[in-house]
């Protein structure tokens, strides 16, 4: 009896493919949820996949020279041009297939970069690739700072976070600007698919990446990747931190499919942001007034997003 | 790989720094980074696979009978599996010398 029950595979975790295209032995820190997100993305896109990877944490941990963690073709490109290289690959494949030098088949082209490689340095190349409409998936692994070089602020660092270049002191409370809204910027290019995901919700993430790969045209997936080292949390809380980010509304999970917004995890009531900020060392210095300021902003942004969902789904 | 990593010189590299052996990082042992070791109690396991899906180091294998096994060659001891296990079947203990 037991034997038959096992074959039913009633749990979702056991229904996913056991094949890995991002192999162990990579040098990511303990509890790196970015490596976890990358593993899930690589697993979803499968064997027929070509990756262009910008400089960043995931590049250095997966390819220390004579070794590589990748089981799919992988190109390391400069910091700013992951999207440009991926669009070149896509055009090249199209040309080869047209000339009959490559059998016609579906090959996923994926560009990946961190938040620095996407929202600061690679924004111009990304915008160009989205505008030209290449059939590719752009995945941004957002760990909210330049973690690879030692936790410097990026434009994706949230308000109040203390990093080495925005240290919290008596006068300045860490980062003084708000997080750049990358998913909205890409959605404004009118591309077919934009989504936000988090590695704490693995099946949601995998489904979104699959959708992004299947859709014709450019797709952008923004993944919140928890960095225990940079966020100053114990490594075992990496998954919990991601869950808190979604439940407090700091990072809502939504997708924009051909202009239509949809909230994937719609909570009737958001948790207070304090629950998210409290256990992270980078927010330790925040005063109650600053937390209230963040809370207000989060509430406003969430309401705005909800209105967009209503507006685009009216008919 | 033919040679151990620390004996490879620039003469052994391919032109254009092409690594033509996919996934050869799996020879690298990340298990010695660990300061805590996961201990798995089979009798409390409900075979849900939560630990498997959340492991950032692919160090958990689902066995044929549905139970899991930690691959201590790769496990960095982050403790995510112990934290996320719904039944508490995995606990972390200090690694002895």
mmCIF file of C-alpha atoms in Angstrom:
data_model
loop_
_atom_site.group_PDB
_atom_site.id
_atom_site.type_symbol
_atom_site.label_atom_id
_atom_site.label_comp_id
_atom_site.label_asym_id
_atom_site.label_seq_id
_atom_site.Cartn_x
_atom_site.Cartn_y
_atom_site.Cartn_z
ATOM 1 C CA UNK A 1 0.000 0.000 0.000
ATOM 2 C CA UNK A 2 2.740 2.382 1.012
ATOM 3 C CA UNK A 3 4.471 1.758 -2.243
ATOM 4 C CA UNK A 4 1.421 2.806 -4.266
ATOM 5 C CA UNK A 5 0.809 5.915 -2.187
ATOM 6 C CA UNK A 6 4.336 7.056 -2.902
ATOM 7 C CA UNK A 7 3.760 6.834 -6.601
ATOM 8 C CA UNK A 8 0.870 9.263 -6.401
ATOM 9 C CA UNK A 9 3.284 12.139 -5.697
ATOM 10 C CA UNK A 10 0.773 14.279 -3.904
ATOM 11 C CA UNK A 11 3.219 17.046 -3.050
ATOM 12 C CA UNK A 12 4.107 19.719 -5.592
ATOM 13 C CA UNK A 13 7.800 19.659 -4.677
ATOM 14 C CA UNK A 14 8.013 16.103 -5.873
ATOM 15 C CA UNK A 15 6.291 16.760 -9.175
ATOM 16 C CA UNK A 16 9.002 19.086 -10.422
ATOM 17 C CA UNK A 17 11.814 17.705 -12.526
ATOM 18 C CA UNK A 18 14.752 16.344 -10.536
ATOM 19 C CA UNK A 19 17.174 17.344 -13.269
ATOM 20 C CA UNK A 20 19.499 20.216 -12.403
ATOM 21 C CA UNK A 21 21.155 22.458 -14.966
ATOM 22 C CA UNK A 22 22.903 24.519 -12.319
ATOM 23 C CA UNK A 23 24.989 21.980 -10.453
ATOM 24 C CA UNK A 24 26.202 21.931 -6.824
ATOM 25 C CA UNK A 25 29.742 22.981 -6.013
ATOM 26 C CA UNK A 26 29.001 26.638 -6.723
ATOM 27 C CA UNK A 27 30.584 29.119 -4.308
ATOM 28 C CA UNK A 28 27.533 31.062 -3.138
ATOM 29 C CA UNK A 29 27.349 31.979 0.550
ATOM 30 C CA UNK A 30 25.466 29.789 2.984
ATOM 31 C CA UNK A 31 21.724 30.193 2.589
ATOM 32 C CA UNK A 32 21.950 32.197 -0.645
ATOM 33 C CA UNK A 33 18.413 32.501 -1.946
ATOM 34 C CA UNK A 34 19.731 33.988 -5.167
ATOM 35 C CA UNK A 35 21.455 30.686 -5.983
ATOM 36 C CA UNK A 36 18.179 29.002 -5.122
ATOM 37 C CA UNK A 37 16.257 31.266 -7.478
ATOM 38 C CA UNK A 38 18.812 30.631 -10.216
ATOM 39 C CA UNK A 39 18.571 26.896 -9.675
ATOM 40 C CA UNK A 40 14.777 27.032 -10.065
ATOM 41 C CA UNK A 41 15.012 29.227 -13.169
ATOM 42 C CA UNK A 42 17.592 26.920 -14.791
ATOM 43 C CA UNK A 43 15.475 23.905 -13.903
ATOM 44 C CA UNK A 44 12.397 25.460 -15.512
ATOM 45 C CA UNK A 45 14.064 26.563 -18.742
ATOM 46 C CA UNK A 46 15.623 23.149 -19.176
ATOM 47 C CA UNK A 47 18.188 21.793 -21.599
ATOM 48 C CA UNK A 48 17.414 23.921 -24.657
ATOM 49 C CA UNK A 49 18.576 27.148 -23.124
ATOM 50 C CA UNK A 50 21.364 29.633 -23.793
ATOM 51 C CA UNK A 51 22.333 32.001 -21.006
ATOM 52 C CA UNK A 52 24.017 35.401 -21.206
ATOM 53 C CA UNK A 53 25.106 36.370 -17.731
ATOM 54 C CA UNK A 54 26.202 39.840 -16.674
ATOM 55 C CA UNK A 55 28.801 40.349 -13.983
ATOM 56 C CA UNK A 56 27.468 39.870 -10.514
ATOM 57 C CA UNK A 57 27.211 37.415 -7.665
ATOM 58 C CA UNK A 58 25.809 34.632 -9.808
ATOM 59 C CA UNK A 59 28.570 35.004 -12.357
ATOM 60 C CA UNK A 60 31.413 34.754 -9.845
ATOM 61 C CA UNK A 61 29.933 31.901 -7.844
ATOM 62 C CA UNK A 62 29.116 29.756 -10.857
ATOM 63 C CA UNK A 63 32.278 30.156 -12.940
ATOM 64 C CA UNK A 64 35.601 30.275 -11.065
ATOM 65 C CA UNK A 65 37.818 29.640 -14.079
ATOM 66 C CA UNK A 66 38.608 26.028 -14.725
ATOM 67 C CA UNK A 67 35.228 25.102 -13.264
ATOM 68 C CA UNK A 68 31.669 25.888 -14.257
ATOM 69 C CA UNK A 69 28.378 25.145 -12.541
ATOM 70 C CA UNK A 70 26.428 25.283 -15.773
ATOM 71 C CA UNK A 71 25.164 22.388 -17.816
ATOM 72 C CA UNK A 72 23.797 24.646 -20.544
ATOM 73 C CA UNK A 73 25.666 27.009 -22.887
ATOM 74 C CA UNK A 74 26.614 30.040 -20.852
ATOM 75 C CA UNK A 75 28.351 33.260 -21.821
ATOM 76 C CA UNK A 76 29.812 35.725 -19.406
ATOM 77 C CA UNK A 77 29.362 39.246 -20.696
ATOM 78 C CA UNK A 78 30.321 42.655 -19.358
ATOM 79 C CA UNK A 79 28.262 44.340 -16.679
ATOM 80 C CA UNK A 80 26.087 46.419 -18.951
ATOM 81 C CA UNK A 81 25.228 44.308 -21.971
ATOM 82 C CA UNK A 82 23.535 41.061 -20.937
ATOM 83 C CA UNK A 83 20.373 42.080 -22.788
ATOM 84 C CA UNK A 84 22.320 43.137 -25.887
ATOM 85 C CA UNK A 85 24.216 39.831 -26.057
ATOM 86 C CA UNK A 86 21.028 37.830 -25.522
ATOM 87 C CA UNK A 87 19.317 39.713 -28.347
ATOM 88 C CA UNK A 88 22.336 38.909 -30.550
ATOM 89 C CA UNK A 89 22.064 35.236 -29.700
ATOM 90 C CA UNK A 90 18.370 35.258 -30.481
ATOM 91 C CA UNK A 91 18.908 36.958 -33.852
ATOM 92 C CA UNK A 92 21.766 34.564 -34.652
ATOM 93 C CA UNK A 93 19.643 31.520 -33.926
ATOM 94 C CA UNK A 94 16.841 32.932 -36.048
ATOM 95 C CA UNK A 95 19.217 33.481 -38.973
ATOM 96 C CA UNK A 96 20.726 29.985 -38.672
ATOM 97 C CA UNK A 97 17.284 28.411 -38.627
ATOM 98 C CA UNK A 98 16.158 30.466 -41.611
ATOM 99 C CA UNK A 99 19.180 29.348 -43.616
ATOM 100 C CA UNK A 100 18.588 25.744 -42.633
ATOM 101 C CA UNK A 101 21.902 25.305 -40.841
ATOM 102 C CA UNK A 102 20.140 24.500 -37.606
ATOM 103 C CA UNK A 103 16.991 22.378 -37.374
ATOM 104 C CA UNK A 104 13.937 24.413 -36.408
ATOM 105 C CA UNK A 105 13.328 24.018 -32.702
ATOM 106 C CA UNK A 106 12.498 26.045 -29.667
ATOM 107 C CA UNK A 107 15.617 27.361 -27.942
ATOM 108 C CA UNK A 108 15.151 29.580 -24.927
ATOM 109 C CA UNK A 109 17.421 32.569 -24.712
ATOM 110 C CA UNK A 110 17.885 33.924 -21.246
ATOM 111 C CA UNK A 111 19.690 37.037 -20.098
ATOM 112 C CA UNK A 112 20.373 37.354 -16.437
ATOM 113 C CA UNK A 113 21.798 40.087 -14.262
ATOM 114 C CA UNK A 114 21.651 41.325 -10.737
ATOM 115 C CA UNK A 115 19.870 44.462 -9.649
ATOM 116 C CA UNK A 116 22.958 46.564 -10.377
ATOM 117 C CA UNK A 117 23.336 45.015 -13.831
ATOM 118 C CA UNK A 118 19.672 45.687 -14.536
ATOM 119 C CA UNK A 119 18.537 48.892 -12.917
ATOM 120 C CA UNK A 120 21.806 50.864 -12.898
ATOM 121 C CA UNK A 121 24.331 49.717 -15.453
ATOM 122 C CA UNK A 122 22.395 47.549 -17.894
ATOM 123 C CA UNK A 123 19.222 49.610 -18.135
ATOM 124 C CA UNK A 124 20.041 51.108 -21.497
ATOM 125 C CA UNK A 125 20.812 47.742 -23.142
ATOM 126 C CA UNK A 126 17.735 46.210 -21.543
ATOM 127 C CA UNK A 127 15.511 49.012 -22.768
ATOM 128 C CA UNK A 128 16.899 48.605 -26.280
ATOM 129 C CA UNK A 129 16.362 44.849 -26.326
ATOM 130 C CA UNK A 130 12.790 45.193 -25.040
ATOM 131 C CA UNK A 131 12.033 47.874 -27.583
ATOM 132 C CA UNK A 132 13.341 45.739 -30.487
ATOM 133 C CA UNK A 133 11.111 42.896 -29.358
ATOM 134 C CA UNK A 134 13.532 39.984 -29.245
ATOM 135 C CA UNK A 135 12.065 36.675 -28.171
ATOM 136 C CA UNK A 136 13.968 36.233 -24.927
ATOM 137 C CA UNK A 137 13.607 36.054 -21.176
ATOM 138 C CA UNK A 138 15.359 38.635 -19.056
ATOM 139 C CA UNK A 139 15.698 37.596 -15.431
ATOM 140 C CA UNK A 140 16.775 40.121 -12.827
ATOM 141 C CA UNK A 141 18.000 38.721 -9.527
ATOM 142 C CA UNK A 142 17.370 41.581 -7.150
ATOM 143 C CA UNK A 143 19.285 41.333 -3.880
ATOM 144 C CA UNK A 144 18.956 45.059 -3.293
ATOM 145 C CA UNK A 145 22.653 46.087 -3.412
ATOM 146 C CA UNK A 146 25.976 45.263 -5.071
ATOM 147 C CA UNK A 147 26.589 42.261 -2.824
ATOM 148 C CA UNK A 148 29.395 40.774 -4.911
ATOM 149 C CA UNK A 149 31.805 43.650 -4.269
ATOM 150 C CA UNK A 150 30.854 44.143 -0.633
ATOM 151 C CA UNK A 151 27.345 45.558 -0.188
ATOM 152 C CA UNK A 152 27.385 48.898 -1.994
ATOM 153 C CA UNK A 153 24.096 50.658 -2.595
ATOM 154 C CA UNK A 154 22.342 50.370 -5.943
ATOM 155 C CA UNK A 155 19.258 52.151 -7.189
ATOM 156 C CA UNK A 156 17.335 49.064 -6.111
ATOM 157 C CA UNK A 157 18.286 49.400 -2.447
ATOM 158 C CA UNK A 158 15.203 50.194 -0.364
ATOM 159 C CA UNK A 159 14.821 53.325 1.731
ATOM 160 C CA UNK A 160 16.559 53.146 5.102
ATOM 161 C CA UNK A 161 18.836 50.201 4.333
ATOM 162 C CA UNK A 162 22.368 50.570 5.647
ATOM 163 C CA UNK A 163 25.038 49.545 3.139
ATOM 164 C CA UNK A 164 28.762 50.296 3.007
ATOM 165 C CA UNK A 165 28.230 53.283 0.726
ATOM 166 C CA UNK A 166 25.063 54.467 2.464
ATOM 167 C CA UNK A 167 25.984 53.777 6.077
ATOM 168 C CA UNK A 168 23.513 54.690 8.775
ATOM 169 C CA UNK A 169 24.756 57.347 11.148
ATOM 170 C CA UNK A 170 23.506 60.090 13.420
ATOM 171 C CA UNK A 171 22.362 62.307 10.570
ATOM 172 C CA UNK A 172 21.633 60.056 7.588
ATOM 173 C CA UNK A 173 19.445 56.971 8.132
ATOM 174 C CA UNK A 174 21.082 54.712 5.529
ATOM 175 C CA UNK A 175 19.742 54.836 1.975
ATOM 176 C CA UNK A 176 17.799 58.060 1.427
ATOM 177 C CA UNK A 177 16.073 57.277 -1.877
ATOM 178 C CA UNK A 178 13.264 54.826 -2.597
ATOM 179 C CA UNK A 179 13.699 51.600 -4.490
ATOM 180 C CA UNK A 180 13.572 51.995 -8.260
ATOM 181 C CA UNK A 181 10.473 50.303 -9.623
ATOM 182 C CA UNK A 182 12.050 48.152 -12.349
ATOM 183 C CA UNK A 183 8.976 45.999 -13.179
ATOM 184 C CA UNK A 184 6.994 49.169 -13.892
ATOM 185 C CA UNK A 185 9.769 50.576 -16.069
ATOM 186 C CA UNK A 186 9.817 47.407 -18.174
ATOM 187 C CA UNK A 187 6.031 47.217 -18.246
ATOM 188 C CA UNK A 188 6.045 50.727 -19.720
ATOM 189 C CA UNK A 189 7.830 49.289 -22.780
ATOM 190 C CA UNK A 190 4.546 47.495 -23.548
ATOM 191 C CA UNK A 191 6.200 44.089 -23.673
ATOM 192 C CA UNK A 192 4.011 40.974 -23.537
ATOM 193 C CA UNK A 193 5.038 39.740 -20.110
ATOM 194 C CA UNK A 194 6.406 41.263 -16.921
ATOM 195 C CA UNK A 195 6.345 39.495 -13.578
ATOM 196 C CA UNK A 196 7.762 39.753 -10.097
ATOM 197 C CA UNK A 197 8.659 36.607 -8.199
ATOM 198 C CA UNK A 198 10.462 35.485 -5.079
ATOM 199 C CA UNK A 199 12.365 32.309 -4.310
ATOM 200 C CA UNK A 200 10.280 31.830 -1.156
ATOM 201 C CA UNK A 201 7.376 30.969 -3.488
ATOM 202 C CA UNK A 202 9.150 28.444 -5.743
ATOM 203 C CA UNK A 203 6.163 27.145 -7.702
ATOM 204 C CA UNK A 204 4.904 30.627 -8.451
ATOM 205 C CA UNK A 205 8.412 31.501 -9.644
ATOM 206 C CA UNK A 206 8.717 28.436 -11.860
ATOM 207 C CA UNK A 207 5.309 29.011 -13.371
ATOM 208 C CA UNK A 208 6.176 32.605 -14.202
ATOM 209 C CA UNK A 209 9.499 31.695 -15.796
ATOM 210 C CA UNK A 210 7.762 29.032 -17.856
ATOM 211 C CA UNK A 211 5.147 31.515 -18.988
ATOM 212 C CA UNK A 212 7.876 34.044 -19.833
ATOM 213 C CA UNK A 213 9.698 31.464 -21.975
ATOM 214 C CA UNK A 214 6.554 30.315 -23.770
ATOM 215 C CA UNK A 215 5.327 33.765 -24.658
ATOM 216 C CA UNK A 216 6.405 35.168 -28.022
ATOM 217 C CA UNK A 217 8.467 38.334 -27.582
ATOM 218 C CA UNK A 218 10.501 39.756 -24.731
ATOM 219 C CA UNK A 219 9.612 38.886 -21.158
ATOM 220 C CA UNK A 220 10.988 40.278 -17.938
ATOM 221 C CA UNK A 221 10.977 38.496 -14.581
ATOM 222 C CA UNK A 222 12.110 40.388 -11.497
ATOM 223 C CA UNK A 223 13.079 38.018 -8.686
ATOM 224 C CA UNK A 224 13.586 39.205 -5.126
ATOM 225 C CA UNK A 225 16.615 37.193 -3.988
ATOM 226 C CA UNK A 226 17.354 37.284 -0.318
ATOM 227 C CA UNK A 227 21.015 37.789 0.536
ATOM 228 C CA UNK A 228 21.683 36.742 4.147
ATOM 229 C CA UNK A 229 25.188 38.231 4.058
ATOM 230 C CA UNK A 230 24.175 41.647 2.807
ATOM 231 C CA UNK A 231 20.875 41.902 4.629
ATOM 232 C CA UNK A 232 22.568 40.810 7.832
ATOM 233 C CA UNK A 233 20.248 37.980 8.752
ATOM 234 C CA UNK A 234 21.047 34.419 9.809
ATOM 235 C CA UNK A 235 21.209 32.146 6.724
ATOM 236 C CA UNK A 236 18.361 29.886 7.807
ATOM 237 C CA UNK A 237 15.920 32.840 7.740
ATOM 238 C CA UNK A 238 16.458 33.506 4.022
ATOM 239 C CA UNK A 239 13.151 31.904 2.995
ATOM 240 C CA UNK A 240 11.261 33.478 5.883
ATOM 241 C CA UNK A 241 12.567 36.930 4.921
ATOM 242 C CA UNK A 242 11.231 36.562 1.399
ATOM 243 C CA UNK A 243 7.867 35.472 2.681
ATOM 244 C CA UNK A 244 7.755 38.496 4.994
ATOM 245 C CA UNK A 245 8.616 40.833 2.109
ATOM 246 C CA UNK A 246 5.536 39.623 0.271
ATOM 247 C CA UNK A 247 3.216 39.473 3.280
ATOM 248 C CA UNK A 248 4.057 43.002 4.380
ATOM 249 C CA UNK A 249 3.571 44.368 0.861
ATOM 250 C CA UNK A 250 7.173 45.547 0.533
ATOM 251 C CA UNK A 251 7.504 43.451 -2.631
ATOM 252 C CA UNK A 252 4.099 42.465 -4.073
ATOM 253 C CA UNK A 253 3.974 39.471 -6.405
ATOM 254 C CA UNK A 254 2.183 40.424 -9.588
ATOM 255 C CA UNK A 255 2.342 39.901 -13.316
ATOM 256 C CA UNK A 256 1.498 42.094 -16.272
ATOM 257 C CA UNK A 257 0.370 40.032 -19.212
ATOM 258 C CA UNK A 258 -0.262 42.098 -22.329
ATOM 259 C CA UNK A 259 -1.091 45.145 -20.254
ATOM 260 C CA UNK A 260 -3.335 43.321 -17.802
ATOM 261 C CA UNK A 261 -2.219 43.403 -14.192
ATOM 262 C CA UNK A 262 -2.848 40.477 -11.892
ATOM 263 C CA UNK A 263 -1.898 40.155 -8.240
ATOM 264 C CA UNK A 264 -0.722 36.597 -7.658
ATOM 265 C CA UNK A 265 -0.779 36.705 -3.892
ATOM 266 C CA UNK A 266 -3.557 39.024 -2.848
ATOM 267 C CA UNK A 267 -3.652 39.361 0.889
ATOM 268 C CA UNK A 268 -6.800 40.721 2.511
ATOM 269 C CA UNK A 269 -4.674 42.546 5.041
ATOM 270 C CA UNK A 270 -0.984 43.357 4.925
ATOM 271 C CA UNK A 271 1.255 42.685 7.879
ATOM 272 C CA UNK A 272 2.928 45.728 9.440
ATOM 273 C CA UNK A 273 6.291 46.401 7.740
ATOM 274 C CA UNK A 274 7.972 46.296 11.107
ATOM 275 C CA UNK A 275 7.793 42.507 11.004
ATOM 276 C CA UNK A 276 9.925 42.567 7.868
ATOM 277 C CA UNK A 277 12.363 45.246 9.019
ATOM 278 C CA UNK A 278 12.808 44.070 12.587
ATOM 279 C CA UNK A 279 15.021 41.028 12.096
ATOM 280 C CA UNK A 280 17.293 42.480 9.431
ATOM 281 C CA UNK A 281 20.577 44.029 10.522
ATOM 282 C CA UNK A 282 20.554 46.540 7.677
ATOM 283 C CA UNK A 283 17.373 48.155 9.097
ATOM 284 C CA UNK A 284 18.389 47.920 12.754
ATOM 285 C CA UNK A 285 18.901 51.665 13.170
ATOM 286 C CA UNK A 286 15.416 52.711 11.983
ATOM 287 C CA UNK A 287 13.398 54.855 14.375
ATOM 288 C CA UNK A 288 9.596 54.416 14.770
ATOM 289 C CA UNK A 289 9.024 57.586 12.698
ATOM 290 C CA UNK A 290 11.030 56.216 9.797
ATOM 291 C CA UNK A 291 9.238 52.878 10.011
ATOM 292 C CA UNK A 292 5.938 54.774 9.878
ATOM 293 C CA UNK A 293 7.189 56.628 6.807
ATOM 294 C CA UNK A 294 8.043 53.314 5.100
ATOM 295 C CA UNK A 295 4.688 51.849 6.144
ATOM 296 C CA UNK A 296 2.832 54.759 4.592
ATOM 297 C CA UNK A 297 4.758 54.478 1.343
ATOM 298 C CA UNK A 298 4.192 50.701 1.158
ATOM 299 C CA UNK A 299 0.464 51.174 1.734
ATOM 300 C CA UNK A 300 0.252 53.840 -0.967
ATOM 301 C CA UNK A 301 2.177 51.762 -3.491
ATOM 302 C CA UNK A 302 0.050 48.712 -2.771
ATOM 303 C CA UNK A 303 -3.161 50.708 -3.218
ATOM 304 C CA UNK A 304 -1.817 52.077 -6.484
ATOM 305 C CA UNK A 305 -1.066 48.561 -7.680
ATOM 306 C CA UNK A 306 -4.530 47.371 -6.674
ATOM 307 C CA UNK A 307 -6.105 50.229 -8.606
ATOM 308 C CA UNK A 308 -4.068 49.237 -11.658
ATOM 309 C CA UNK A 309 -5.330 45.679 -11.326
ATOM 310 C CA UNK A 310 -8.917 46.922 -11.195
ATOM 311 C CA UNK A 311 -8.434 49.394 -14.021
ATOM 312 C CA UNK A 312 -6.892 46.922 -16.472
ATOM 313 C CA UNK A 313 -9.395 44.167 -15.742
ATOM 314 C CA UNK A 314 -12.567 46.263 -16.055
ATOM 315 C CA UNK A 315 -14.014 44.860 -19.256
ATOM 316 C CA UNK B 1 38.578 16.779 -14.826
ATOM 317 C CA UNK B 2 41.979 15.339 -15.589
ATOM 318 C CA UNK B 3 43.939 17.476 -13.134
ATOM 319 C CA UNK B 4 43.072 18.829 -9.720
ATOM 320 C CA UNK B 5 41.999 22.460 -9.797
ATOM 321 C CA UNK B 6 45.142 23.888 -8.185
ATOM 322 C CA UNK B 7 47.487 22.204 -10.655
ATOM 323 C CA UNK B 8 45.909 23.668 -13.761
ATOM 324 C CA UNK B 9 48.040 26.369 -15.382
ATOM 325 C CA UNK B 10 47.218 28.775 -18.165
ATOM 326 C CA UNK B 11 48.714 26.328 -20.686
ATOM 327 C CA UNK B 12 45.946 23.845 -19.919
ATOM 328 C CA UNK B 13 43.162 26.299 -20.707
ATOM 329 C CA UNK B 14 41.342 26.293 -24.006
ATOM 330 C CA UNK B 15 41.674 29.180 -26.424
ATOM 331 C CA UNK B 16 39.138 31.861 -25.512
ATOM 332 C CA UNK B 17 38.842 30.454 -21.987
ATOM 333 C CA UNK B 18 36.153 28.049 -23.118
ATOM 334 C CA UNK B 19 35.274 25.516 -20.444
ATOM 335 C CA UNK B 20 34.212 22.511 -22.468
ATOM 336 C CA UNK B 21 33.192 20.252 -19.643
ATOM 337 C CA UNK B 22 29.660 21.117 -18.496
ATOM 338 C CA UNK B 23 28.967 21.191 -14.789
ATOM 339 C CA UNK B 24 32.489 20.316 -13.683
ATOM 340 C CA UNK B 25 32.124 22.484 -10.554
ATOM 341 C CA UNK B 26 30.566 19.444 -8.926
ATOM 342 C CA UNK B 27 34.067 18.175 -8.127
ATOM 343 C CA UNK B 28 34.486 21.076 -5.723
ATOM 344 C CA UNK B 29 33.690 20.219 -2.119
ATOM 345 C CA UNK B 30 31.634 22.929 -0.432
ATOM 346 C CA UNK B 31 30.862 20.658 2.504
ATOM 347 C CA UNK B 32 33.917 21.789 4.451
ATOM 348 C CA UNK B 33 32.420 25.280 4.864
ATOM 349 C CA UNK B 34 29.912 23.813 7.247
ATOM 350 C CA UNK B 35 29.835 24.575 10.962
ATOM 351 C CA UNK B 36 26.469 22.905 11.582
ATOM 352 C CA UNK B 37 25.359 19.573 10.235
ATOM 353 C CA UNK B 38 21.755 18.554 9.403
ATOM 354 C CA UNK B 39 20.440 15.463 11.165
ATOM 355 C CA UNK B 40 17.443 13.799 9.558
ATOM 356 C CA UNK B 41 14.843 11.742 11.445
ATOM 357 C CA UNK B 42 13.060 9.432 9.000
ATOM 358 C CA UNK B 43 10.164 8.671 11.355
ATOM 359 C CA UNK B 44 8.965 12.306 11.395
ATOM 360 C CA UNK B 45 9.289 12.819 7.633
ATOM 361 C CA UNK B 46 6.061 13.138 5.631
ATOM 362 C CA UNK B 47 7.911 13.049 2.291
ATOM 363 C CA UNK B 48 6.677 16.494 1.248
ATOM 364 C CA UNK B 49 9.917 17.529 -0.458
ATOM 365 C CA UNK B 50 9.899 21.064 0.999
ATOM 366 C CA UNK B 51 13.568 20.761 1.970
ATOM 367 C CA UNK B 52 14.407 19.584 -1.530
ATOM 368 C CA UNK B 53 12.828 22.546 -3.260
ATOM 369 C CA UNK B 54 14.357 25.124 -0.890
ATOM 370 C CA UNK B 55 17.948 23.826 -0.824
ATOM 371 C CA UNK B 56 20.199 26.422 -2.525
ATOM 372 C CA UNK B 57 23.058 23.929 -2.876
ATOM 373 C CA UNK B 58 21.201 20.986 -4.407
ATOM 374 C CA UNK B 59 22.496 18.956 -1.469
ATOM 375 C CA UNK B 60 19.220 17.127 -0.825
ATOM 376 C CA UNK B 61 18.327 14.104 -2.880
ATOM 377 C CA UNK B 62 14.901 12.512 -2.938
ATOM 378 C CA UNK B 63 15.383 8.778 -2.692
ATOM 379 C CA UNK B 64 13.312 6.178 -4.467
ATOM 380 C CA UNK B 65 11.124 5.520 -1.424
ATOM 381 C CA UNK B 66 10.326 9.239 -1.030
ATOM 382 C CA UNK B 67 12.590 9.926 1.889
ATOM 383 C CA UNK B 68 15.488 12.313 1.491
ATOM 384 C CA UNK B 69 19.212 12.177 1.941
ATOM 385 C CA UNK B 70 21.633 15.025 2.613
ATOM 386 C CA UNK B 71 24.689 15.078 0.425
ATOM 387 C CA UNK B 72 27.263 16.244 2.966
ATOM 388 C CA UNK B 73 29.860 16.739 0.251
ATOM 389 C CA UNK B 74 27.944 19.850 -0.855
ATOM 390 C CA UNK B 75 25.849 20.843 2.183
ATOM 391 C CA UNK B 76 27.076 24.226 3.465
ATOM 392 C CA UNK B 77 25.017 23.947 6.622
ATOM 393 C CA UNK B 78 22.804 26.988 6.072
ATOM 394 C CA UNK B 79 19.932 25.431 8.024
ATOM 395 C CA UNK B 80 17.154 26.371 5.569
ATOM 396 C CA UNK B 81 15.922 22.758 5.437
ATOM 397 C CA UNK B 82 15.688 22.563 9.236
ATOM 398 C CA UNK B 83 13.925 25.941 9.406
ATOM 399 C CA UNK B 84 11.402 25.176 6.666
ATOM 400 C CA UNK B 85 10.633 21.533 7.488
ATOM 401 C CA UNK B 86 6.919 21.477 8.460
ATOM 402 C CA UNK B 87 7.295 18.545 10.861
ATOM 403 C CA UNK B 88 10.714 19.284 12.316
ATOM 404 C CA UNK B 89 12.289 16.139 10.894
ATOM 405 C CA UNK B 90 15.587 17.938 10.303
ATOM 406 C CA UNK B 91 17.613 19.465 13.119
ATOM 407 C CA UNK B 92 20.986 21.179 13.013
ATOM 408 C CA UNK B 93 23.783 20.022 15.310
ATOM 409 C CA UNK B 94 27.242 21.461 15.813
ATOM 410 C CA UNK B 95 29.857 19.877 13.608
ATOM 411 C CA UNK B 96 32.558 18.197 15.703
ATOM 412 C CA UNK B 97 36.176 18.217 14.699
#
